[in-house]
Coordinates of N, CA and C in Angstrom, one line a residue:
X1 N 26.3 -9.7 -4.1 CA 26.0 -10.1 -2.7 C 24.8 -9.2 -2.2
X2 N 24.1 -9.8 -1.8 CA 23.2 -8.9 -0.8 C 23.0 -8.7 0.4
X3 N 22.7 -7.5 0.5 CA 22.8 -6.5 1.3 C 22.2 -7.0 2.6
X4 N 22.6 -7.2 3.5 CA 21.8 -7.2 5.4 C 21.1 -6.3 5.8
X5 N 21.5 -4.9 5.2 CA 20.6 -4.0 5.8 C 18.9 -3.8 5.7
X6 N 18.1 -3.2 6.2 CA 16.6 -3.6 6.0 C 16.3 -2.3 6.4
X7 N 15.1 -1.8 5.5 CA 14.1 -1.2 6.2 C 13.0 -1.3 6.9
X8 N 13.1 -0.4 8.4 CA 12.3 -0.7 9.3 C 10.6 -0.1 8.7
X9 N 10.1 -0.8 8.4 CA 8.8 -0.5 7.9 C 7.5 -0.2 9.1
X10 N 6.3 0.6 8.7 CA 5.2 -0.2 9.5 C 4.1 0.7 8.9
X11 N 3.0 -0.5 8.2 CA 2.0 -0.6 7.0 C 0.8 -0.5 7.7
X12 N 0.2 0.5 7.6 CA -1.4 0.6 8.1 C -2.2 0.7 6.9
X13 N -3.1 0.1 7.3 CA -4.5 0.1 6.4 C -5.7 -0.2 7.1
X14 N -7.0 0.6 6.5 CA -8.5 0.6 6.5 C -8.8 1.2 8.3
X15 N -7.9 0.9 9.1 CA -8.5 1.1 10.5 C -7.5 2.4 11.4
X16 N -7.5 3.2 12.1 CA -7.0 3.8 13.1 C -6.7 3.2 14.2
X17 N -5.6 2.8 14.7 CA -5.6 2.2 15.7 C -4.9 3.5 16.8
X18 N -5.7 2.7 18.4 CA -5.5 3.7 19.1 C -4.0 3.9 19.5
X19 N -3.4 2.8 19.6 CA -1.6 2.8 20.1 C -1.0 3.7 19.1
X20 N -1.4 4.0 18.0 CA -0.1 4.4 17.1 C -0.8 6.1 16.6
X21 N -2.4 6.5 16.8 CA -3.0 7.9 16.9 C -2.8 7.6 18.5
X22 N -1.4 8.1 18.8 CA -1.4 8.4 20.1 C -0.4 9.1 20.4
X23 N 0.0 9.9 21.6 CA 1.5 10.8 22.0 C 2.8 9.8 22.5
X24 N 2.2 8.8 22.4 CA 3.0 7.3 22.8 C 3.9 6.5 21.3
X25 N 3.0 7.2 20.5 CA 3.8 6.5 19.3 C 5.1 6.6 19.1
X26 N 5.5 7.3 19.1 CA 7.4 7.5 19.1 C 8.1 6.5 19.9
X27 N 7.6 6.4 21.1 CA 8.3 5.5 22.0 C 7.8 3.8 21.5
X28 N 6.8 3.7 20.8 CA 6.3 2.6 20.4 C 7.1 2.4 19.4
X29 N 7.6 2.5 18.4 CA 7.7 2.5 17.1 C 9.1 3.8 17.2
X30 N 10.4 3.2 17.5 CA 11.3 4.3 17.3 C 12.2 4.3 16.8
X31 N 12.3 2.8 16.1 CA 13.1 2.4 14.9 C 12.5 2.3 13.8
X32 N 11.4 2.9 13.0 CA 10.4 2.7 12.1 C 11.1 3.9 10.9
X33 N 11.6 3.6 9.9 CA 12.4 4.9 9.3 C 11.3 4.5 8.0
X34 N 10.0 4.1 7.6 CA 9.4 4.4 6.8 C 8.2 3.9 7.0
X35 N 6.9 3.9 6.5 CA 5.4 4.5 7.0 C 4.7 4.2 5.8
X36 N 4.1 3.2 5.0 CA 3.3 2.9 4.1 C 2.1 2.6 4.6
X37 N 0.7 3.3 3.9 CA -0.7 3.2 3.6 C -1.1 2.7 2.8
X38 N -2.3 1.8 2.7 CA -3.0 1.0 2.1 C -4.2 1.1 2.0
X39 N -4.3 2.3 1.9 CA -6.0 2.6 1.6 C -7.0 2.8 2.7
X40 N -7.8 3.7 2.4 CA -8.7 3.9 4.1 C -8.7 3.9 5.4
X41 N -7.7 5.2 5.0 CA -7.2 5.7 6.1 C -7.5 7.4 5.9
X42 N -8.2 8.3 6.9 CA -7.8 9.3 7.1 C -6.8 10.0 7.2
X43 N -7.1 10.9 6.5 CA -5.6 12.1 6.3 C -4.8 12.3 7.1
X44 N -5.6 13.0 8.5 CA -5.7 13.5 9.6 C -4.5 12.1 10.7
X45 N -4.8 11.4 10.2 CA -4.1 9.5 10.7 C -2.7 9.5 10.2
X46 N -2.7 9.9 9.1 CA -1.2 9.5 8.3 C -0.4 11.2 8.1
X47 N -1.2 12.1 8.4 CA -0.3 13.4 8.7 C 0.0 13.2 10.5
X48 N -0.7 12.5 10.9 CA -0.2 12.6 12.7 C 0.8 11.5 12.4
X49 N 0.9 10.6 12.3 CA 1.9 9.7 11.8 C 3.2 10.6 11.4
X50 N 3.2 10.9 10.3 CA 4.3 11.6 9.6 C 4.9 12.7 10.7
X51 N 4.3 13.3 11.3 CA 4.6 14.4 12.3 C 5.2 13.5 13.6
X52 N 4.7 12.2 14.2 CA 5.2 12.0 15.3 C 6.7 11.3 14.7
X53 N 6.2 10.6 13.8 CA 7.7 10.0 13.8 C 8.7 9.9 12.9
X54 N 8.6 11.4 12.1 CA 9.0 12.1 11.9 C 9.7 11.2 10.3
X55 N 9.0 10.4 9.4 CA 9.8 9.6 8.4 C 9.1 9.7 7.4
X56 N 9.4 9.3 6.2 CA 8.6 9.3 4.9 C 6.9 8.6 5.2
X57 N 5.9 8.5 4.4 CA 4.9 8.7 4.7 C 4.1 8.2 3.1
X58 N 4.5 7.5 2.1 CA 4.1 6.9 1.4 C 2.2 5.9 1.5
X59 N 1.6 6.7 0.8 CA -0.2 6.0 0.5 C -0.4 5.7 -0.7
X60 N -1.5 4.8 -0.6 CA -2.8 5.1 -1.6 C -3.8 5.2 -1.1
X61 N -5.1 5.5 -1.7 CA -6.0 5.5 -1.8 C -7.4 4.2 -1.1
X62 N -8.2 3.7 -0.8 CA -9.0 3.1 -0.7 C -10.4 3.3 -1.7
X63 N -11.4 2.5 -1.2 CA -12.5 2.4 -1.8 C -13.1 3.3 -1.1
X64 N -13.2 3.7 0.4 CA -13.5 4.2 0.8 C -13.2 6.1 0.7
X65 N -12.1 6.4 0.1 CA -11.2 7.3 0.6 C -11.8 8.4 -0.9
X66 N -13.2 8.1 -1.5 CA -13.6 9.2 -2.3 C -14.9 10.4 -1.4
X67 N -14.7 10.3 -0.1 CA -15.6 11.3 0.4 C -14.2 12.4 0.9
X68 N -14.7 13.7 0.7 CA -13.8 14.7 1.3 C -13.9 15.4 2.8
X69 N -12.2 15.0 2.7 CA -11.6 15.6 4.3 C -12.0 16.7 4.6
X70 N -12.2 17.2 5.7 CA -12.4 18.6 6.2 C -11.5 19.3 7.2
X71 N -11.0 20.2 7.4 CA -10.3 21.1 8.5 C -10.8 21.1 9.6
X72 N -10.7 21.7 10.6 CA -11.5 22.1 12.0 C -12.1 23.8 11.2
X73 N -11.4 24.4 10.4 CA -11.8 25.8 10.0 C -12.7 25.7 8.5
X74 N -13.2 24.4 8.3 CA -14.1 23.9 7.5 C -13.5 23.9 5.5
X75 N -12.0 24.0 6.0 CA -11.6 23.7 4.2 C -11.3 22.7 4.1
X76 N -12.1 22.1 2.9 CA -11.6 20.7 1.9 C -10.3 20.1 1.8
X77 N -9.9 19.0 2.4 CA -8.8 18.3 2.0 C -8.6 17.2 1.3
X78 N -7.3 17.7 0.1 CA -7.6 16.7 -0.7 C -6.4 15.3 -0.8
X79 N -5.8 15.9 -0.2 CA -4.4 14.8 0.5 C -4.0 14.9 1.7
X80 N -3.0 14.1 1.9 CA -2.5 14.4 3.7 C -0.9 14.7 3.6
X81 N -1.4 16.3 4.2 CA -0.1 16.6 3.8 C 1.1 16.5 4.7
X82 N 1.9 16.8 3.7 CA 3.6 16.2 4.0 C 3.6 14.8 3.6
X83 N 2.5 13.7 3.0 CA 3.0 12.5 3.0 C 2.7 12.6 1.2
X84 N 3.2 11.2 0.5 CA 2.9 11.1 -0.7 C 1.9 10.1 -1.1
X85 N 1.4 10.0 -1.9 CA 0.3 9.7 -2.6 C 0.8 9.2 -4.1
X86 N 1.3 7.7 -4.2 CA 2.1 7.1 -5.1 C 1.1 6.5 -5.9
X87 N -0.3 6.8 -6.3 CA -1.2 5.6 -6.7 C -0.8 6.5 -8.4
X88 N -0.4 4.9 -9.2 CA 0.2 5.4 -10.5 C 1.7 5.7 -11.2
X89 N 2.2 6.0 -9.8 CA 4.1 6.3 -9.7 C 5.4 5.2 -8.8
X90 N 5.9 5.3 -9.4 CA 6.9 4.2 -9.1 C 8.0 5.1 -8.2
X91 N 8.5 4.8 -7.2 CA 9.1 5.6 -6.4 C 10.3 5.2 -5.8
X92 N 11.6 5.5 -5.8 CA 12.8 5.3 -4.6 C 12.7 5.8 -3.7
X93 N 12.3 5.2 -2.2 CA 12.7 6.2 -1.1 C 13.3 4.7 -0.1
X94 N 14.1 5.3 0.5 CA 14.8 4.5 1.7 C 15.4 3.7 1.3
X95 N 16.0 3.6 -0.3 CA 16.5 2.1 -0.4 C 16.0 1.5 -1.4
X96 N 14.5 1.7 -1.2 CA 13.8 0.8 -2.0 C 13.3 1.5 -3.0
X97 N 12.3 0.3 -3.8 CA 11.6 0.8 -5.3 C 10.0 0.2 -4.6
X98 N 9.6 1.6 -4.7 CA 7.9 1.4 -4.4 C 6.6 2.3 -5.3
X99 N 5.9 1.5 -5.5 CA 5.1 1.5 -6.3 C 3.6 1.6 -5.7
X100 N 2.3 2.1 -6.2 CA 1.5 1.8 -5.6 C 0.2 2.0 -6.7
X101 N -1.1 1.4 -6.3 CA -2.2 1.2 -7.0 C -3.3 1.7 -6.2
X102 N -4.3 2.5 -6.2 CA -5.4 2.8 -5.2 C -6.5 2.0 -5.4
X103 N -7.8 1.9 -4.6 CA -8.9 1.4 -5.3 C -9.1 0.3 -5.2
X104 N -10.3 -0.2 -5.2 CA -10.8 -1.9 -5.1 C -11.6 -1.5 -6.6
X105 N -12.0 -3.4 -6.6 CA -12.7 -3.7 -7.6 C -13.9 -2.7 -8.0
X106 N -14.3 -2.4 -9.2 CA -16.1 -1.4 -9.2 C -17.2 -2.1 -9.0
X107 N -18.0 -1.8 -7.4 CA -18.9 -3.2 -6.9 C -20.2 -2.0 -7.0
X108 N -20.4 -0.3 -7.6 CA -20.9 0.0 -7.7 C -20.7 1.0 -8.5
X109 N -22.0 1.9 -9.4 CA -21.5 2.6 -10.3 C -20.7 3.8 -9.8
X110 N -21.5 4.3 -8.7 CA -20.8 5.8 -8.5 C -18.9 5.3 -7.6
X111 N -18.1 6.2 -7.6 CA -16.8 5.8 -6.5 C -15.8 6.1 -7.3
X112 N -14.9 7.1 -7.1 CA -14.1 7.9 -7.3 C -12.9 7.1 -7.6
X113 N -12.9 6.5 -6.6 CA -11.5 4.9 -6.1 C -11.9 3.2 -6.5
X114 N -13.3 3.5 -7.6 CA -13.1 1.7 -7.7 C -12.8 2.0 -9.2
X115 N -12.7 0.5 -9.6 CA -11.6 0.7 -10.9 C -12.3 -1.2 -11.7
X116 N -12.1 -1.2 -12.7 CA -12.4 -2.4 -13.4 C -11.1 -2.9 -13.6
X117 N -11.0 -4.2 -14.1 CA -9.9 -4.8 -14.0 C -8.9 -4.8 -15.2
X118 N -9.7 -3.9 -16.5 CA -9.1 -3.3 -17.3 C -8.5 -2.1 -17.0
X119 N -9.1 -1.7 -15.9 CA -8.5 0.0 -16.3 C -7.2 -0.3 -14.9
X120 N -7.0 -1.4 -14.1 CA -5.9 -1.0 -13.5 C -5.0 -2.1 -14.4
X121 N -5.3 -2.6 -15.0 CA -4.4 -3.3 -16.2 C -3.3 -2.1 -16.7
X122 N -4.1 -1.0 -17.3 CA -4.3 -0.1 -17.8 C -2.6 1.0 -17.1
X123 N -3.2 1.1 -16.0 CA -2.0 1.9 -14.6 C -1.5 1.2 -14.8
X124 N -0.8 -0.3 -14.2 CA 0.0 -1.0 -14.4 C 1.0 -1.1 -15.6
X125 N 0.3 -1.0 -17.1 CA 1.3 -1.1 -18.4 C 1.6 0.9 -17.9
X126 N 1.0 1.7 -17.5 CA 2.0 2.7 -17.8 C 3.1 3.4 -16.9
X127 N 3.0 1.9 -15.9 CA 4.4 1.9 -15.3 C 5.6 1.6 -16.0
X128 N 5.5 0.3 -16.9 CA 6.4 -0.6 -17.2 C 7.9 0.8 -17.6
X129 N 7.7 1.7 -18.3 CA 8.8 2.4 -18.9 C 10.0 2.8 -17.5
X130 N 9.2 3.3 -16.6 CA 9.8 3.4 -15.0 C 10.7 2.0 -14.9
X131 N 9.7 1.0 -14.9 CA 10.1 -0.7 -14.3 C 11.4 -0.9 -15.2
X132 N 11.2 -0.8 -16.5 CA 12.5 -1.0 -17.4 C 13.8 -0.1 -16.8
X133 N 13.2 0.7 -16.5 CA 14.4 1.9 -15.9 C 15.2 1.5 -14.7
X134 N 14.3 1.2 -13.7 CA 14.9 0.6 -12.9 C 15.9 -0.8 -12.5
X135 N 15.1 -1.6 -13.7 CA 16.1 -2.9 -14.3 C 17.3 -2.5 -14.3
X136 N 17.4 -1.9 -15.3 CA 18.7 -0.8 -15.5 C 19.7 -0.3 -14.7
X137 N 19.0 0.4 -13.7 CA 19.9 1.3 -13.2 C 20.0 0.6 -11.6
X138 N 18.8 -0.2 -11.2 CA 19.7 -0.6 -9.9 C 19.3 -2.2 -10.2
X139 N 19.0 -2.8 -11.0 CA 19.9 -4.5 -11.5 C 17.8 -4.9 -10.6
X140 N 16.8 -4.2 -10.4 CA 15.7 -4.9 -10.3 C 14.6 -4.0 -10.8
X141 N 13.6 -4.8 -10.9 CA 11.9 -4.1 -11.6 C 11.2 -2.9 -9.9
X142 N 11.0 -3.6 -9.3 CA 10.5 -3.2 -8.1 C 10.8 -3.8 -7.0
X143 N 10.6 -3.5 -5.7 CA 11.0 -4.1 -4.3 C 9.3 -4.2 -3.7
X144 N 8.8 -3.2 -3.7 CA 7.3 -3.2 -3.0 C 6.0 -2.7 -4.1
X145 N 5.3 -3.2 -4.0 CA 3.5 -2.6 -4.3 C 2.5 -2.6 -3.3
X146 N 2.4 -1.1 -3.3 CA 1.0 -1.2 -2.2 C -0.2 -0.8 -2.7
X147 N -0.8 -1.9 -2.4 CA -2.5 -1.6 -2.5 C -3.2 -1.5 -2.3
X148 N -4.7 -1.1 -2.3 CA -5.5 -1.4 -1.3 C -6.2 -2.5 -1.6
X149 N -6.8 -3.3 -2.5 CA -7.6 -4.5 -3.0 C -6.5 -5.5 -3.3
X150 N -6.8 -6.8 -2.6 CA -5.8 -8.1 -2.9 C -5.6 -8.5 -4.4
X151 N -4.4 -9.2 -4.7 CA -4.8 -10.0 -5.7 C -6.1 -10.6 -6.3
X152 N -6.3 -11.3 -7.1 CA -7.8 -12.0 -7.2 C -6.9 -13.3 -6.9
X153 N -8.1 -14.2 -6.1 CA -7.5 -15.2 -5.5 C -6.5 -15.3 -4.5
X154 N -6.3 -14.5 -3.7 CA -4.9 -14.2 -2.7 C -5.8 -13.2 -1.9
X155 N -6.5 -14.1 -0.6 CA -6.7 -12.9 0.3 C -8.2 -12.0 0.1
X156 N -8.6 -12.7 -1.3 CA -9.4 -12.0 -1.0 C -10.6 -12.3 -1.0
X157 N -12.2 -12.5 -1.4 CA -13.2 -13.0 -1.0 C -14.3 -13.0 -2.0
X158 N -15.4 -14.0 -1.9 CA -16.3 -14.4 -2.7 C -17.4 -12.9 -3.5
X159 N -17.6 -12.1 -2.5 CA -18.5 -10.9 -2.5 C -17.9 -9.8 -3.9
X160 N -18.7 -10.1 -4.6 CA -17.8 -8.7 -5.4 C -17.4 -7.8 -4.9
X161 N -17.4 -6.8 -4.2 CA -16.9 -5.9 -2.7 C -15.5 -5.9 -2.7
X162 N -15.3 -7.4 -2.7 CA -14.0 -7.9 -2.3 C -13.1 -8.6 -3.0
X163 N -13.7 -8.7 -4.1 CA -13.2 -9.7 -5.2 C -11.7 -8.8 -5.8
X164 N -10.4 -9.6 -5.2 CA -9.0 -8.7 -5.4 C -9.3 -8.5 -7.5
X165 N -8.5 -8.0 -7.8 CA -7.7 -7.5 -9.4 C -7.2 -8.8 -9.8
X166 N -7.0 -9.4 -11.1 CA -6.9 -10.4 -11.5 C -5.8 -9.3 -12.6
X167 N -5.5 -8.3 -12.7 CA -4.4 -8.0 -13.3 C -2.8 -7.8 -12.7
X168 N -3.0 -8.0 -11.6 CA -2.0 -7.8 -10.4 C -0.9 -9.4 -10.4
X169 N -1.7 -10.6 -10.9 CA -1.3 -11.5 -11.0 C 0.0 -11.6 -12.0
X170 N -0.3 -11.0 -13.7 CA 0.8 -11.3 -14.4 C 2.2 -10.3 -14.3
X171 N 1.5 -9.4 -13.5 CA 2.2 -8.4 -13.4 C 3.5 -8.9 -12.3
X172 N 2.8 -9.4 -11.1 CA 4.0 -9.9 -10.0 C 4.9 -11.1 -11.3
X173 N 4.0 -11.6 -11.7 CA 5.0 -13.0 -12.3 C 5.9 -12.6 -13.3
X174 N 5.7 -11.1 -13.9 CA 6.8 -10.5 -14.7 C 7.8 -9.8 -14.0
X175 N 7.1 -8.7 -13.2 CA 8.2 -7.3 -12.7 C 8.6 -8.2 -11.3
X176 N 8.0 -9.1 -10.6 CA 8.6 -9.6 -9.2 C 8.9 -8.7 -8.1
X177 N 8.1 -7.9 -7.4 CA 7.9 -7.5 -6.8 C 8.6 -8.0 -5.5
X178 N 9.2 -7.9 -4.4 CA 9.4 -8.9 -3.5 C 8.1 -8.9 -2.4
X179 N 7.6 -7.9 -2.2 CA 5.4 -7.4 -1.5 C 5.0 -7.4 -2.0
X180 N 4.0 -7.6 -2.1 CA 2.9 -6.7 -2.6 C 2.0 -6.9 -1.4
X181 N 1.7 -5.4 -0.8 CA 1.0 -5.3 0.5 C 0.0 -4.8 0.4
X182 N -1.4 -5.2 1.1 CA -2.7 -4.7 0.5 C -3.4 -4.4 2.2
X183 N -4.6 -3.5 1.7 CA -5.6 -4.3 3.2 C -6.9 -4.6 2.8
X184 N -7.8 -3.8 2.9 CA -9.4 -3.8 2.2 C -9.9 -5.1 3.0
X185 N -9.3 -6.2 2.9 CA -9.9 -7.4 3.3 C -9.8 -7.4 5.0
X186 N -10.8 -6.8 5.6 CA -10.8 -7.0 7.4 C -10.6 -8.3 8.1
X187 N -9.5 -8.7 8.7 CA -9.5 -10.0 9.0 C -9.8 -9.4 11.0
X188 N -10.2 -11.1 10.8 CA -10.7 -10.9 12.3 C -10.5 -12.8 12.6
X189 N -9.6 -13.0 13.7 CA -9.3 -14.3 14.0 C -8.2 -15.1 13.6
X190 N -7.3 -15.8 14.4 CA -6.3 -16.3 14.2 C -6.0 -17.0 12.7
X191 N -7.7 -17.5 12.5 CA -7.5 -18.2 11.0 C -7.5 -18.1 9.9
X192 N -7.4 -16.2 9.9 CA -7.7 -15.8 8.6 C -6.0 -15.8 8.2
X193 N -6.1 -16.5 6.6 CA -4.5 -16.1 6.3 C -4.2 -14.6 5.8
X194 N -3.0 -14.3 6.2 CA -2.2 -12.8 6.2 C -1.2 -12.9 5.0
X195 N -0.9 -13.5 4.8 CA 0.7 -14.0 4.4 C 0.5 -15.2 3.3
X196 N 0.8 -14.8 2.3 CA 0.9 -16.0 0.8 C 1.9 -15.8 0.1
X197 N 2.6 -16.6 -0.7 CA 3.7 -16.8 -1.8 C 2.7 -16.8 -2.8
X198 N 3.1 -15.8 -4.2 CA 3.1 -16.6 -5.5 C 4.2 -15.8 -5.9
X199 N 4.5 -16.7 -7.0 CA 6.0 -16.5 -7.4 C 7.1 -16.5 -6.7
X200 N 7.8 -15.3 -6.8 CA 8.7 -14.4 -6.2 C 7.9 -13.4 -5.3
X201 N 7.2 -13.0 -5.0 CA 6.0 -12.2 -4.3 C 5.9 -12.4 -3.1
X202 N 6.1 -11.8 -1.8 CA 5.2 -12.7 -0.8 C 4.1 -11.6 -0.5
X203 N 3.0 -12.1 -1.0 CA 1.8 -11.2 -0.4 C 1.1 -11.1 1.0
X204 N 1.1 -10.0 1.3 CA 0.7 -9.7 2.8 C -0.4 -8.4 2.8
X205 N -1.6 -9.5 3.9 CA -2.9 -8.4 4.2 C -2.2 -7.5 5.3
X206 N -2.1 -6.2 5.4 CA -1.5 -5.5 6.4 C -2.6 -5.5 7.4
X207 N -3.8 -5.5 7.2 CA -4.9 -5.0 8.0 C -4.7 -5.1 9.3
X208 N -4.8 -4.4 10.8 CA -4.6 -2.8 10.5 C -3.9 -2.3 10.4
X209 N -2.6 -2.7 10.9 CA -1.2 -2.7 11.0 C -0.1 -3.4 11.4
X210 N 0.9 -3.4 10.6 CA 2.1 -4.4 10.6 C 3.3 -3.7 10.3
X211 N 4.2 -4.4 11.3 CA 5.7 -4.2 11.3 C 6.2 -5.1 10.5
X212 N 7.3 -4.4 9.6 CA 8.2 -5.1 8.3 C 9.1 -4.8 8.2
X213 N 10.4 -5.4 8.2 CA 11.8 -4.8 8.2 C 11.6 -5.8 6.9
X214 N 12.1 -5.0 5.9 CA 12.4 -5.4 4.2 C 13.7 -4.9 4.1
X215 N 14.5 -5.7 3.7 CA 15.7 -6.1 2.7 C 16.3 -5.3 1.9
X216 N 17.1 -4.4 2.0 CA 17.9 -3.6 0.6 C 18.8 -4.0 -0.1
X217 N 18.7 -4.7 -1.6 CA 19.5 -5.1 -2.3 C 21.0 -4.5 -2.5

């Protein structure tokens, strides 16, 4: 039987918005028991996050996210701390099995965070020993994937820039995922689509931020 209960999610990617960096966020958001990034986001954004509302704090990385953070007392930062940084590791927290991938497509040579579509092929097979584990031990592969670059074909766009992973595809149609949640792609206007099926998958552009109550088996 499955379970009714859900987690109260809420997914930011690529932008700061001013409601939620604000002393108001708690009262905004006060049933929110977990906190996923999607790339291109400041540290400083997702440690004020973690601190107001006091819950797990799950990222990756962006394309943007290879220049370094700085302090007010001028030291380098290289994560945001107190939150996690899952790009590569498959994770249980709240219930769920989450996963994540950093980086967009490589639309130039230099960039710390872009990646060819062999080499996140690559991250993806050296999950699978995790994914089999999980089979195992709680009866599924994964519940969430966050990314920051869409699928290829799902959300994402003509421009190399934007052109999603075309390895992400056999992967949902094996491990089934029930998200895979991305941002990278800026939508602006009623008509851009957010929200696609393939497979078992429902893929969602988070861009900037979205509320998600997900499902615990």
């Amino acid at each position: 039987m499955i379970s009714t209960e859900t987690v109260r999610t809420l997914v930011l990617s690529d932008r700061v918005q001013e409601h939620i960096y604000s002393s108001s966020v708690r009262s905004r958001y006060p049933d929110v028991q977990l906190v996923l990034g999607c790339g291109d986001l400041p540290f400083y954004y997702l440690e004020f996050v973690r601190t107001m509302l006091n819950v797990p704090v799950l990222y990756v990385r962006g394309n943007h996210d290879d220049r370094p953070y700085y302090t007010a007392d001028g030291r380098t930062v290289t994560r945001a701390g107190g939150c996690d940084d899952i790009d590569g590791h498959v994770v249980y927290r709240s219930g769920l099995i989450i996963a994540g991938i950093e980086g967009s497509i490589r639309y130039r040579s230099s960039g710390k965070c872009m990646y060819s579509d062999h080499e996140i092929a690559v991250k993806l097979l050296q999950m699978i020993p995790k994914l089999l584990f999980n089979k195992v031990r709680y009866g599924r592969y994964l519940d969430v994937l966050i990314t920051h670059a869409p699928p290829y074909g799902i959300h994402d766009r003509d421009d190399l820039a934007h052109t999603g992973f075309r390895a992400f595809l056999p992967f949902m149609r094996r491990f089934q995922p029930r998200f895979l949640l991305h941002g990278h792609v800026h939508l602006y206007g009623p008509s851009r689509q957010a929200r696609s099926q393939y497979h078992n998958t429902t893929v969602i552009n988070v861009y900037p931020c979205t509320r998600l109550d997900i499902p615990i088996h």
